[in-house]
Amino acid sequence: MLTTRTQHIKDSLFAQPRQISMERATLFMESYKATEGESPVIRRAKAFRHVLENHQIVIDEWDLLVGNRSATPRAGVVSPEMSPYWILDELDAFPTRPQDTFEISEEDKAFFRNVLYPFWQGQTLNDWYTAHRGDDVTAAEKDKVFAVAQTDKGQGHIICDFAEVLTRGIGALQQQSADLLAQNPTNNFYQASCICIDALSAYVSRYERIVRSAAEEEAPADAHATIVLPRTPERTAELQRLANILAHIATEPARDLYDALQLVWIVSVALQHESNASSLSLGRVDQYLLPYYRASKREGIPDERIRELLQCFYLKCNTIVAVRSTESARFFAGFPIGYNLVVGGVDASGNDASNELSLLLLDLQRDTRLPQPNLSLRIHKGTPDKLLHKAAEIIRLGDGMPQCFNDEVNIPAFENRGVSIEDSRDYGVVGCVELSIPGRMYGLHDISMFNMLKCLEITMHAHKEGFATFDELVGATEDTIRHYVGLMVKGCNTCDLAHRETSPTPFLSTLVHDSLEKGEDITAGGARYNPSGVQGVGTANLADSLYVIKKVVFEDKTITYQDLLAVLDRNWTGEGDEVLRQSFVNRYPKYGNDVDDVDLLGRHFLEFYGHCVEIYENPRGGKFQPGSYTVSAHVPLGAVVGATPDGRRAGEQLADGGLSPMVGRDQHGPTASLLSVSKLDNFLNSNGSLLNVKFSPSTLAGEDGLQKLMAYLRSFSKLGIQHIQFNVVDRKTLLDAQAHPEKHKNLVVRVAGYSALFVELSKAIQDDIINRTEHVL
Amino acid sequence: MTTATITNVQRFSLHDGGGIRTVVFVKGCPFRCPWCCNPENLSPKPQGVWHRSLCIRCSMRAGEFSAEACPKSAAECPTGAKELLGIERSAEELAEECQRDAVFYEESGGGVTLSGGECLSYQGFAEEFLQRCKERGMRTAIETTLAVPLADAGKLVACCDLFLVDFKIADRERSMEVTGIDPDVRDKNLRRIIGLGAKVVGRMPIIPSFTDSRDNVSQNVAHLVELGITRVDVLPFHQLGKGKYDAAGMNYALKDMRQLSVDDIEWVIRLCESAGLHAMANGG
């Protein structure tokens, strides 16, 4: 349960509408005006420092932790230095656009139009990208097979080395950077690193001064601070204590959990001030916070105090959202900022690494019930039942967390990419499901998605004459995939270079090995591991479509290739087309039902895509690696594909997730769908993949239900699938299932003596289940 | 090779013998319980059904909307609205299909459950199927009235790890009259298989006005205790089978009867427990 304090904090997150904030953009501009002619890495470092020195700091009435990115929570912090163009286009639309709305003042709009836009125009990351990507990539992007991401915003998708900051302290890092600079006085990166790490220490001290003045009930000397003065002696004492903690961690290592959480959060906020990016993730929190948690326990801090402090930390993770362009928000709807927090898994020697903090970090979701941090559980064959049981309990809450990752696949997947066994065993998760090595990898994990189904459509239209055999169609589709993968790689590498040339991240780099060792920013190849991750999407639809074509055109010959093409082109609107569509949907097996013929087509193409991708190199000396996830992109990626032979209508969504079967087409239950997914070469997708599974809450009811979910998770691990997450279905979904049964054919519900498919029940029973479900939830 | 007519192989079944299970439904039952929730398994013959909600009227005679008004066969139906239930399948082929979920059985303590209809109407098939499952390393269960003559109880016990046996109407005369089940035959069989070491769980459906009297429940409980059975699943009446009657065009006498909740049968659980039985609502 939340305490009075943390309930107030939670309420305050949603007390006012989200605002667009121009503060960081303005401070960046001020700094850039003063650093004309200097190298980009130095300019970025100085702009970072300028933000840390001048942005509005807020001390509220309740919080035990400080560190705010914007003056109001959940503000949309724009980055015109990345791209002012989409912001200009959408200034008026922010409050009303279909997804991820923000309030914006007329004054800010005018300021953006008259000052920020003209200043940044022509000298941004996006300008560099569009000038260098080449006409072929520009043309290919119009074909909508892929869309290079992070061409208008920070790169993110990384976990810094929090353990290093905690154990050595900021002061030691300052010393290290200063020593390296003394040895290499002309190295711009070392100069930038010193500026940044010194700025961080000063930033912590700035918080200390402001908190102390609040404790002493004085107006802060800082021109950009808002404080709520303490109204009780208890609050005064809290603020004094907090000021002392801040004074300590400005240079020294953390001593206990309070120090550690405060330091982790301030570093996280500073990382946002620098990059303004999605998914500057938290990593294996149950590992690096454990010594501090135990220290606090030894100090005799009561469990409820520890829990409240952790609640404060979880709530802080919800104060930051990402503002995206309308287009981007379709792909990543609902502000996924990506404070991914991992528990469980193995240690460097391969033994179970879970501990009492792993359990507590999962259990906290009961209290906060918010989307961040994004909880992830690493499962391996030695995961204790106790931890798995806790995870099952939390999954059953219905928040979709924790999502589960499988060490038995993910560790070998990294080794296959040349990552050392110890580093592989230490993997974390960035953003949604992207696998990364904390503090050692800059992986451009979310640099592009690749629409394999679109490749089939393009192939079919390029070959109106048809094919003599099914294998020829497969071969031609492969050629299309290979062609567009080459262009996608070119686009990604241009974006990669654009970040190096215009937007280095020297502060983040200081906290990622081996940038200090090498003397290079991560954007220039400073990290130990440097992959680029690109996601193959549409496996299920491609497999389903090809299987139907194989049957109807090449084997049964019930329709000619040209006639099929004509039906697809008119989007099933001709006479008799709907009957054909229905038969294509219902009379041919689909991926996700444990039917080898169609599942193996999926395997073939995802594997083919992976092998196409992995031969390419990026400018940082790393290689491309495949993943397969969509976040919410299956909707916009589906919108650009016409009707397909799997029975999809033009513009309809693709299969969700990445590995998941097409919505409603897996009708043999969750064991069959898991087996289908297990046939894919999941070891190849080292960038991460995503599988959604839905359960009704009643399926998981009681201790018995938890045991079955645990067994399902153990099976998932044994079957060698990378990732799984659960939707425990709510009333709304059931109502939709009632109205549109064709979309929910796979929904398993539990009512009385056995489980049943929801859509096979009569309306009265459905009503009953709907009502009971409400009761259950 | 032994075969049987099968209506459904239901994977991820959670309440028919423990753990995650696959339930194989055999078509054909000599009994007629008015509350039957699997009416499609009463007749031993393949049977056409029509799922009204899936029909897109692609071939329906104008002004009509019924299975008969559509000239298409199940094989021709594009949506699956018309379906032919009951496919003859071999024991071996079914065991192989069931093995696909082996990993889930292992992790959950689940396995395969043979149900119906009355699966022991096809004893040769049942034994062969269960035997093949066991050879493939799967745990086995059957769901049965056990009120049919047993040809070879020893063979059945050897291939079946768990018997889920119905305790419905306790009074013999009324049971014979309402359902056709002779509890004496069941009890004789029970004694035989228990004597041979069979593990048995009783299943008591609580059906308003049929099996829900205190007297009937008490008699069943006394019976279970006397037979030395220690576990019983108490199954509250539900209406999950209603749509199946509609699809099969069958009359359903209990269509307006109110469902029972777990709370409604709490007294049964308590009564069982007071007799020393381990009782569970629905079933693990």
Coordinates of N, CA and C in Angstrom, one line a residue, chain A residues 40-206:
Chain A
P40 N 31.6 19.6 -31.6 CA 30.2 19.2 -31.1 C 30.2 18.6 -29.7
V41 N 31.2 17.8 -29.4 CA 31.2 17.1 -28.1 C 31.4 18.1 -27.0
I42 N 32.2 19.1 -27.2 CA 32.4 20.1 -26.2 C 31.1 21.0 -26.0
R43 N 30.5 21.3 -27.2 CA 29.3 22.1 -27.2 C 28.2 21.4 -26.4
R44 N 28.1 20.1 -26.7 CA 27.0 19.3 -26.0 C 27.3 19.3 -24.5
A45 N 28.6 19.1 -24.1 CA 28.9 19.1 -22.7 C 28.6 20.4 -22.0
K46 N 28.9 21.5 -22.7 CA 28.6 22.8 -22.1 C 27.1 23.1 -22.0
A47 N 26.4 22.6 -23.0 CA 24.9 22.8 -23.0 C 24.3 22.0 -21.9
F48 N 24.9 20.8 -21.7 CA 24.4 19.9 -20.6 C 24.6 20.6 -19.2
R49 N 25.9 21.2 -19.1 CA 26.2 21.9 -17.8 C 25.3 23.1 -17.6
H50 N 25.0 23.8 -18.7 CA 24.1 25.0 -18.6 C 22.7 24.6 -18.2
V51 N 22.2 23.4 -18.6 CA 20.9 23.0 -18.2 C 21.0 22.6 -16.7
L52 N 22.0 21.9 -16.3 CA 22.1 21.5 -14.9 C 22.2 22.7 -14.0
E53 N 22.8 23.7 -14.5 CA 23.0 24.9 -13.6 C 21.8 25.8 -13.5
N54 N 20.9 25.7 -14.5 CA 19.8 26.7 -14.6 C 18.4 26.2 -14.7
H55 N 18.2 24.9 -14.9 CA 16.8 24.5 -15.0 C 16.1 24.7 -13.7
Q56 N 14.8 24.7 -13.7 CA 14.0 24.9 -12.5 C 14.0 23.7 -11.7
I57 N 14.5 23.8 -10.4 CA 14.4 22.7 -9.5 C 13.2 22.9 -8.6
V58 N 12.5 21.8 -8.3 CA 11.3 21.9 -7.5 C 11.5 20.9 -6.3
I59 N 11.2 21.5 -5.1 CA 11.2 20.7 -3.9 C 9.8 20.8 -3.4
D60 N 9.1 19.6 -3.4 CA 7.7 19.6 -3.0 C 7.5 19.4 -1.5
E61 N 6.3 19.1 -1.2 CA 5.9 19.0 0.2 C 6.1 17.7 0.8
W62 N 6.3 16.7 -0.1 CA 6.2 15.3 0.4 C 7.5 14.4 0.1
D63 N 8.1 14.7 -1.0 CA 9.0 13.6 -1.6 C 10.2 13.4 -0.7
L64 N 10.7 12.2 -0.6 CA 11.9 11.9 0.1 C 13.1 11.9 -0.9
L65 N 12.8 12.0 -2.2 CA 13.9 12.0 -3.2 C 13.7 13.3 -4.0
V66 N 14.8 13.8 -4.4 CA 14.8 15.0 -5.3 C 15.4 14.6 -6.7
G67 N 15.1 15.5 -7.6 CA 15.6 15.3 -9.0 C 14.4 15.4 -9.9
N68 N 14.2 16.5 -10.6 CA 13.1 16.7 -11.5 C 13.7 17.2 -12.8
R69 N 13.1 16.6 -13.9 CA 13.6 17.0 -15.2 C 12.8 18.3 -15.6
S70 N 11.6 18.4 -15.3 CA 10.8 19.6 -15.7 C 10.1 20.1 -14.5
A71 N 9.6 21.4 -14.6 CA 9.0 22.0 -13.4 C 7.7 21.4 -13.0
T72 N 7.0 20.9 -14.0 CA 5.8 20.1 -13.7 C 6.0 18.7 -14.1
P73 N 5.4 17.7 -13.4 CA 5.7 16.3 -13.8 C 5.1 16.0 -15.2
R74 N 5.7 15.0 -15.8 CA 5.3 14.4 -17.0 C 5.2 15.5 -18.2
A75 N 6.1 16.4 -18.1 CA 6.1 17.4 -19.2 C 6.7 16.9 -20.5
G76 N 6.3 17.5 -21.6 CA 6.9 17.1 -22.9 C 8.1 18.0 -23.2
V77 N 9.3 17.5 -22.9 CA 10.5 18.3 -23.1 C 10.9 18.2 -24.6
V78 N 10.8 19.3 -25.3 CA 11.2 19.2 -26.7 C 12.7 19.4 -27.0
S79 N 13.1 18.8 -28.0 CA 14.6 18.9 -28.4 C 14.7 19.4 -29.8
P80 N 14.6 20.8 -30.0 CA 14.7 21.3 -31.4 C 16.1 21.1 -31.9
E81 N 17.1 20.9 -31.0 CA 18.5 20.7 -31.5 C 18.6 19.3 -32.3
M82 N 17.6 18.4 -32.0 CA 17.5 17.2 -32.8 C 16.7 17.3 -34.1
S83 N 15.5 17.9 -33.9 CA 14.7 18.3 -35.1 C 13.7 19.3 -34.6
P84 N 13.7 20.5 -35.2 CA 12.7 21.5 -34.9 C 11.5 21.3 -35.8
Y85 N 11.6 20.5 -36.8 CA 10.6 20.5 -37.9 C 9.3 19.9 -37.5
W86 N 9.3 18.7 -36.9 CA 8.1 18.1 -36.5 C 7.4 18.9 -35.4
I87 N 8.2 19.5 -34.6 CA 7.6 20.3 -33.5 C 6.9 21.5 -34.1
L88 N 7.5 22.1 -35.0 CA 6.8 23.3 -35.7 C 5.5 22.8 -36.3
D89 N 5.6 21.7 -37.0 CA 4.4 21.2 -37.6 C 3.2 20.9 -36.7
E90 N 3.6 20.5 -35.5 CA 2.6 20.0 -34.5 C 2.3 21.0 -33.4
L91 N 2.9 22.2 -33.4 CA 2.7 23.1 -32.3 C 1.3 23.2 -31.9
D92 N 0.4 23.4 -32.9 CA -1.0 23.7 -32.6 C -1.7 22.4 -32.3
A93 N -1.1 21.3 -32.7 CA -1.8 20.0 -32.5 C -1.6 19.3 -31.2
F94 N -0.5 19.7 -30.5 CA -0.2 19.0 -29.2 C -1.4 18.7 -28.3
P95 N -2.3 19.7 -28.1 CA -3.4 19.4 -27.2 C -4.4 18.4 -27.8
T96 N -4.5 18.3 -29.1 CA -5.6 17.6 -29.7 C -5.2 16.4 -30.5
R97 N -4.0 16.1 -30.7 CA -3.6 15.0 -31.6 C -4.1 13.7 -31.0
P98 N -4.2 12.7 -31.9 CA -4.9 11.4 -31.4 C -4.2 10.7 -30.3
Q99 N -2.9 10.8 -30.2 CA -2.2 10.0 -29.2 C -1.2 10.9 -28.5
D100 N -1.0 10.8 -27.2 CA 0.0 11.5 -26.4 C -0.1 13.0 -26.5
T101 N -1.2 13.5 -25.9 CA -1.4 15.0 -26.0 C -0.7 15.7 -24.9
F102 N -0.5 17.0 -25.2 CA 0.2 17.9 -24.2 C -0.5 19.3 -24.3
E103 N -0.5 20.0 -23.2 CA -0.9 21.4 -23.3 C 0.3 22.3 -23.7
I104 N 0.0 23.4 -24.4 CA 1.1 24.3 -24.7 C 0.5 25.7 -24.7
S105 N 1.3 26.6 -24.1 CA 0.8 28.0 -24.1 C 1.1 28.8 -25.4
E106 N 0.3 29.8 -25.6 CA 0.4 30.6 -26.8 C 1.8 31.2 -26.8
E107 N 2.2 31.6 -25.7 CA 3.5 32.3 -25.5 C 4.6 31.3 -25.9
D108 N 4.5 30.1 -25.5 CA 5.6 29.1 -25.9 C 5.6 28.8 -27.4
K109 N 4.4 28.8 -27.9 CA 4.3 28.5 -29.3 C 5.0 29.7 -30.1
A110 N 4.7 30.9 -29.7 CA 5.3 32.0 -30.4 C 6.8 32.0 -30.2
F111 N 7.2 31.7 -29.0 CA 8.7 31.6 -28.7 C 9.3 30.6 -29.6
F112 N 8.6 29.5 -29.8 CA 9.2 28.4 -30.6 C 9.3 28.9 -32.0
R113 N 8.2 29.5 -32.5 CA 8.2 29.9 -33.9 C 9.2 31.0 -34.2
N114 N 9.3 31.9 -33.3 CA 10.1 33.1 -33.6 C 11.6 33.0 -33.1
V115 N 11.8 32.2 -32.2 CA 13.2 32.2 -31.6 C 13.8 30.8 -31.8
L116 N 13.2 29.8 -31.2 CA 13.9 28.5 -31.2 C 14.0 27.9 -32.6
Y117 N 12.9 27.9 -33.4 CA 13.0 27.3 -34.7 C 14.0 28.0 -35.6
P118 N 13.9 29.3 -35.7 CA 14.9 29.9 -36.6 C 16.4 29.7 -36.1
F119 N 16.6 29.6 -34.8 CA 18.0 29.3 -34.4 C 18.4 27.9 -34.8
W120 N 17.6 26.9 -34.6 CA 18.1 25.5 -34.8 C 18.0 25.1 -36.2
Q121 N 17.1 25.7 -37.0 CA 16.8 25.3 -38.4 C 18.2 25.1 -39.1
G122 N 18.4 24.0 -39.8 CA 19.5 23.8 -40.6 C 20.8 23.3 -39.9
Q123 N 20.8 23.2 -38.6 CA 22.0 22.7 -37.9 C 21.7 21.6 -37.0
T124 N 20.7 20.8 -37.2 CA 20.3 19.8 -36.3 C 20.7 18.4 -36.7
L125 N 20.5 17.5 -35.8 CA 20.7 16.0 -36.1 C 19.9 15.6 -37.4
N126 N 18.7 16.1 -37.4 CA 17.8 15.7 -38.5 C 18.3 16.3 -39.8
D127 N 18.8 17.5 -39.8 CA 19.4 18.1 -41.0 C 20.5 17.2 -41.5
W128 N 21.4 16.8 -40.6 CA 22.5 16.0 -41.0 C 22.1 14.7 -41.6
Y129 N 21.1 14.1 -41.0 CA 20.6 12.8 -41.5 C 20.0 13.0 -42.9
T130 N 19.1 13.9 -43.1 CA 18.4 14.0 -44.4 C 19.4 14.4 -45.5
A131 N 20.5 15.2 -45.1 CA 21.5 15.6 -46.1 C 22.4 14.4 -46.5
H132 N 22.5 13.4 -45.6 CA 23.5 12.4 -45.9 C 22.9 11.0 -46.2
R133 N 21.6 10.8 -46.1 CA 21.1 9.5 -46.2 C 21.1 8.9 -47.6
G134 N 21.1 9.8 -48.6 CA 21.1 9.4 -50.0 C 19.7 9.2 -50.6
D135 N 19.6 9.4 -51.9 CA 18.3 9.3 -52.6 C 17.7 8.0 -52.5
D136 N 18.5 6.9 -52.5 CA 17.9 5.6 -52.5 C 17.2 5.3 -51.2
V137 N 17.8 5.7 -50.1 CA 17.2 5.5 -48.8 C 15.9 6.4 -48.7
T138 N 16.0 7.6 -49.2 CA 14.8 8.5 -49.1 C 13.7 7.8 -49.9
A139 N 14.0 7.3 -51.0 CA 12.9 6.6 -51.8 C 12.4 5.4 -51.1
A140 N 13.3 4.6 -50.5 CA 12.9 3.4 -49.9 C 12.1 3.7 -48.6
E141 N 12.4 4.7 -47.9 CA 11.6 5.1 -46.8 C 10.1 5.4 -47.2
K142 N 10.0 5.9 -48.4 CA 8.6 6.1 -48.9 C 7.9 4.8 -49.2
D143 N 8.6 3.8 -49.4 CA 8.0 2.5 -49.7 C 7.5 1.8 -48.4
K144 N 7.8 2.4 -47.2 CA 7.3 2.1 -45.9 C 7.7 0.6 -45.5
V145 N 8.8 0.1 -46.0 CA 9.3 -1.2 -45.5 C 10.0 -1.0 -44.2
F146 N 10.7 0.1 -44.1 CA 11.4 0.4 -42.8 C 11.3 1.9 -42.5
A147 N 11.5 2.3 -41.2 CA 11.5 3.7 -40.9 C 12.7 3.8 -39.8
V148 N 13.7 4.5 -40.2 CA 14.8 4.7 -39.3 C 14.3 5.6 -38.1
A149 N 14.6 5.1 -36.9 CA 14.2 5.8 -35.7 C 15.3 6.7 -35.2
Q150 N 15.0 7.5 -34.2 CA 16.0 8.4 -33.6 C 16.7 9.3 -34.6
T151 N 16.0 9.7 -35.7 CA 16.5 10.8 -36.6 C 16.0 12.1 -36.1
D152 N 15.2 12.2 -35.1 CA 14.7 13.5 -34.6 C 14.7 13.6 -33.1
K153 N 15.4 12.6 -32.4 CA 15.5 12.7 -31.0 C 16.7 11.9 -30.5
G154 N 16.9 12.0 -29.2 CA 18.1 11.4 -28.6 C 18.0 9.9 -28.8
Q155 N 19.2 9.2 -28.8 CA 19.3 7.8 -29.1 C 18.8 6.9 -27.9
G156 N 19.2 7.2 -26.7 CA 18.8 6.4 -25.5 C 19.0 4.9 -25.7
H157 N 18.1 4.1 -25.2 CA 18.2 2.7 -25.3 C 19.6 2.1 -24.8
I158 N 19.8 2.4 -23.6 CA 21.1 2.1 -23.0 C 21.0 2.0 -21.5
I159 N 21.9 1.3 -20.9 CA 21.9 1.3 -19.4 C 23.3 1.7 -19.0
C160 N 23.5 2.7 -18.2 CA 24.8 3.2 -17.8 C 25.3 2.3 -16.6
D161 N 26.5 2.5 -16.2 CA 27.1 1.7 -15.2 C 26.7 2.3 -13.8
F162 N 25.5 2.1 -13.3 CA 25.1 2.6 -12.1 C 26.0 2.1 -10.9
A163 N 26.3 0.8 -11.0 CA 27.1 0.3 -9.9 C 28.4 1.0 -9.7
E164 N 29.0 1.4 -10.8 CA 30.3 2.2 -10.7 C 30.1 3.5 -10.0
V165 N 29.0 4.2 -10.4 CA 28.8 5.5 -9.7 C 28.6 5.3 -8.2
L166 N 27.8 4.3 -7.9 CA 27.5 4.0 -6.5 C 28.7 3.6 -5.7
T167 N 29.5 2.7 -6.2 CA 30.6 2.2 -5.4 C 31.8 3.1 -5.4
R168 N 32.0 3.9 -6.4 CA 33.2 4.7 -6.5 C 32.9 6.2 -6.1
G169 N 31.7 6.6 -6.4 CA 31.3 8.0 -6.1 C 31.6 8.9 -7.2
I170 N 30.9 10.0 -7.3 CA 31.1 11.0 -8.4 C 32.5 11.5 -8.3
G171 N 33.0 11.7 -7.1 CA 34.4 12.3 -6.9 C 35.4 11.5 -7.6
A172 N 35.4 10.2 -7.5 CA 36.4 9.3 -8.1 C 36.3 9.4 -9.6
L173 N 35.1 9.5 -10.1 CA 34.9 9.6 -11.6 C 35.5 11.0 -12.1
Q174 N 35.3 12.0 -11.2 CA 35.8 13.3 -11.6 C 37.4 13.2 -11.7
Q175 N 37.9 12.6 -10.7 CA 39.4 12.4 -10.6 C 39.9 11.6 -11.8
Q176 N 39.2 10.6 -12.1 CA 39.6 9.7 -13.3 C 39.6 10.5 -14.6
S177 N 38.5 11.2 -14.8 CA 38.4 12.0 -16.0 C 39.5 13.1 -16.1
A178 N 39.7 13.7 -14.9 CA 40.7 14.8 -14.9 C 42.1 14.2 -15.1
D179 N 42.4 13.1 -14.6 CA 43.7 12.4 -14.8 C 43.9 12.1 -16.3
L180 N 42.8 11.5 -16.9 CA 42.9 11.2 -18.3 C 43.1 12.4 -19.2
L181 N 42.5 13.5 -18.8 CA 42.6 14.7 -19.6 C 44.0 15.2 -19.4
A182 N 44.6 15.1 -18.2 CA 45.9 15.6 -18.0 C 46.9 14.8 -18.9
Q183 N 46.6 13.5 -19.0 CA 47.5 12.7 -19.9 C 47.3 13.0 -21.4
N184 N 46.1 13.4 -21.7 CA 45.7 13.6 -23.1 C 45.0 14.9 -23.3
P185 N 45.8 16.0 -23.1 CA 45.2 17.3 -23.0 C 44.5 17.8 -24.3
T186 N 44.7 17.1 -25.4 CA 44.0 17.6 -26.6 C 42.8 16.8 -27.0
N187 N 42.5 15.8 -26.1 CA 41.4 14.9 -26.4 C 40.1 15.6 -26.1
N188 N 39.3 15.9 -27.1 CA 38.0 16.6 -26.9 C 37.1 15.9 -26.0
F189 N 37.0 14.5 -26.2 CA 36.1 13.8 -25.4 C 36.4 13.9 -23.9
Y190 N 37.8 13.8 -23.5 CA 38.1 13.9 -22.1 C 37.7 15.3 -21.6
Q191 N 37.9 16.3 -22.4 CA 37.5 17.6 -21.9 C 36.0 17.6 -21.6
A192 N 35.3 17.1 -22.6 CA 33.8 17.1 -22.4 C 33.4 16.2 -21.2
S193 N 34.1 15.1 -21.0 CA 33.8 14.2 -19.9 C 34.0 15.0 -18.6
C194 N 35.1 15.7 -18.5 CA 35.4 16.5 -17.3 C 34.3 17.5 -17.0
I195 N 33.9 18.2 -18.1 CA 32.9 19.2 -17.9 C 31.6 18.6 -17.4
C196 N 31.2 17.4 -17.9 CA 30.0 16.8 -17.6 C 30.0 16.2 -16.2
I197 N 31.1 15.5 -15.8 CA 31.1 14.9 -14.5 C 31.2 15.9 -13.4
D198 N 32.0 17.0 -13.7 CA 32.0 18.1 -12.7 C 30.6 18.7 -12.6
A199 N 30.0 18.8 -13.7 CA 28.6 19.5 -13.7 C 27.7 18.6 -12.9
L200 N 27.8 17.3 -13.0 CA 26.9 16.4 -12.2 C 27.1 16.7 -10.7
S201 N 28.4 16.7 -10.3 CA 28.7 16.9 -8.9 C 28.1 18.3 -8.4
A202 N 28.3 19.3 -9.3 CA 27.8 20.6 -8.9 C 26.3 20.6 -8.9
Y203 N 25.7 19.7 -9.7 CA 24.2 19.6 -9.8 C 23.7 19.1 -8.5
V204 N 24.4 18.0 -8.0 CA 23.9 17.4 -6.7 C 24.1 18.5 -5.6
S205 N 25.2 19.2 -5.7 CA 25.4 20.3 -4.7 C 24.3 21.4 -4.8
R206 N 23.9 21.6 -6.0 CA 22.8 22.6 -6.2 C 21.5 22.2 -5.5

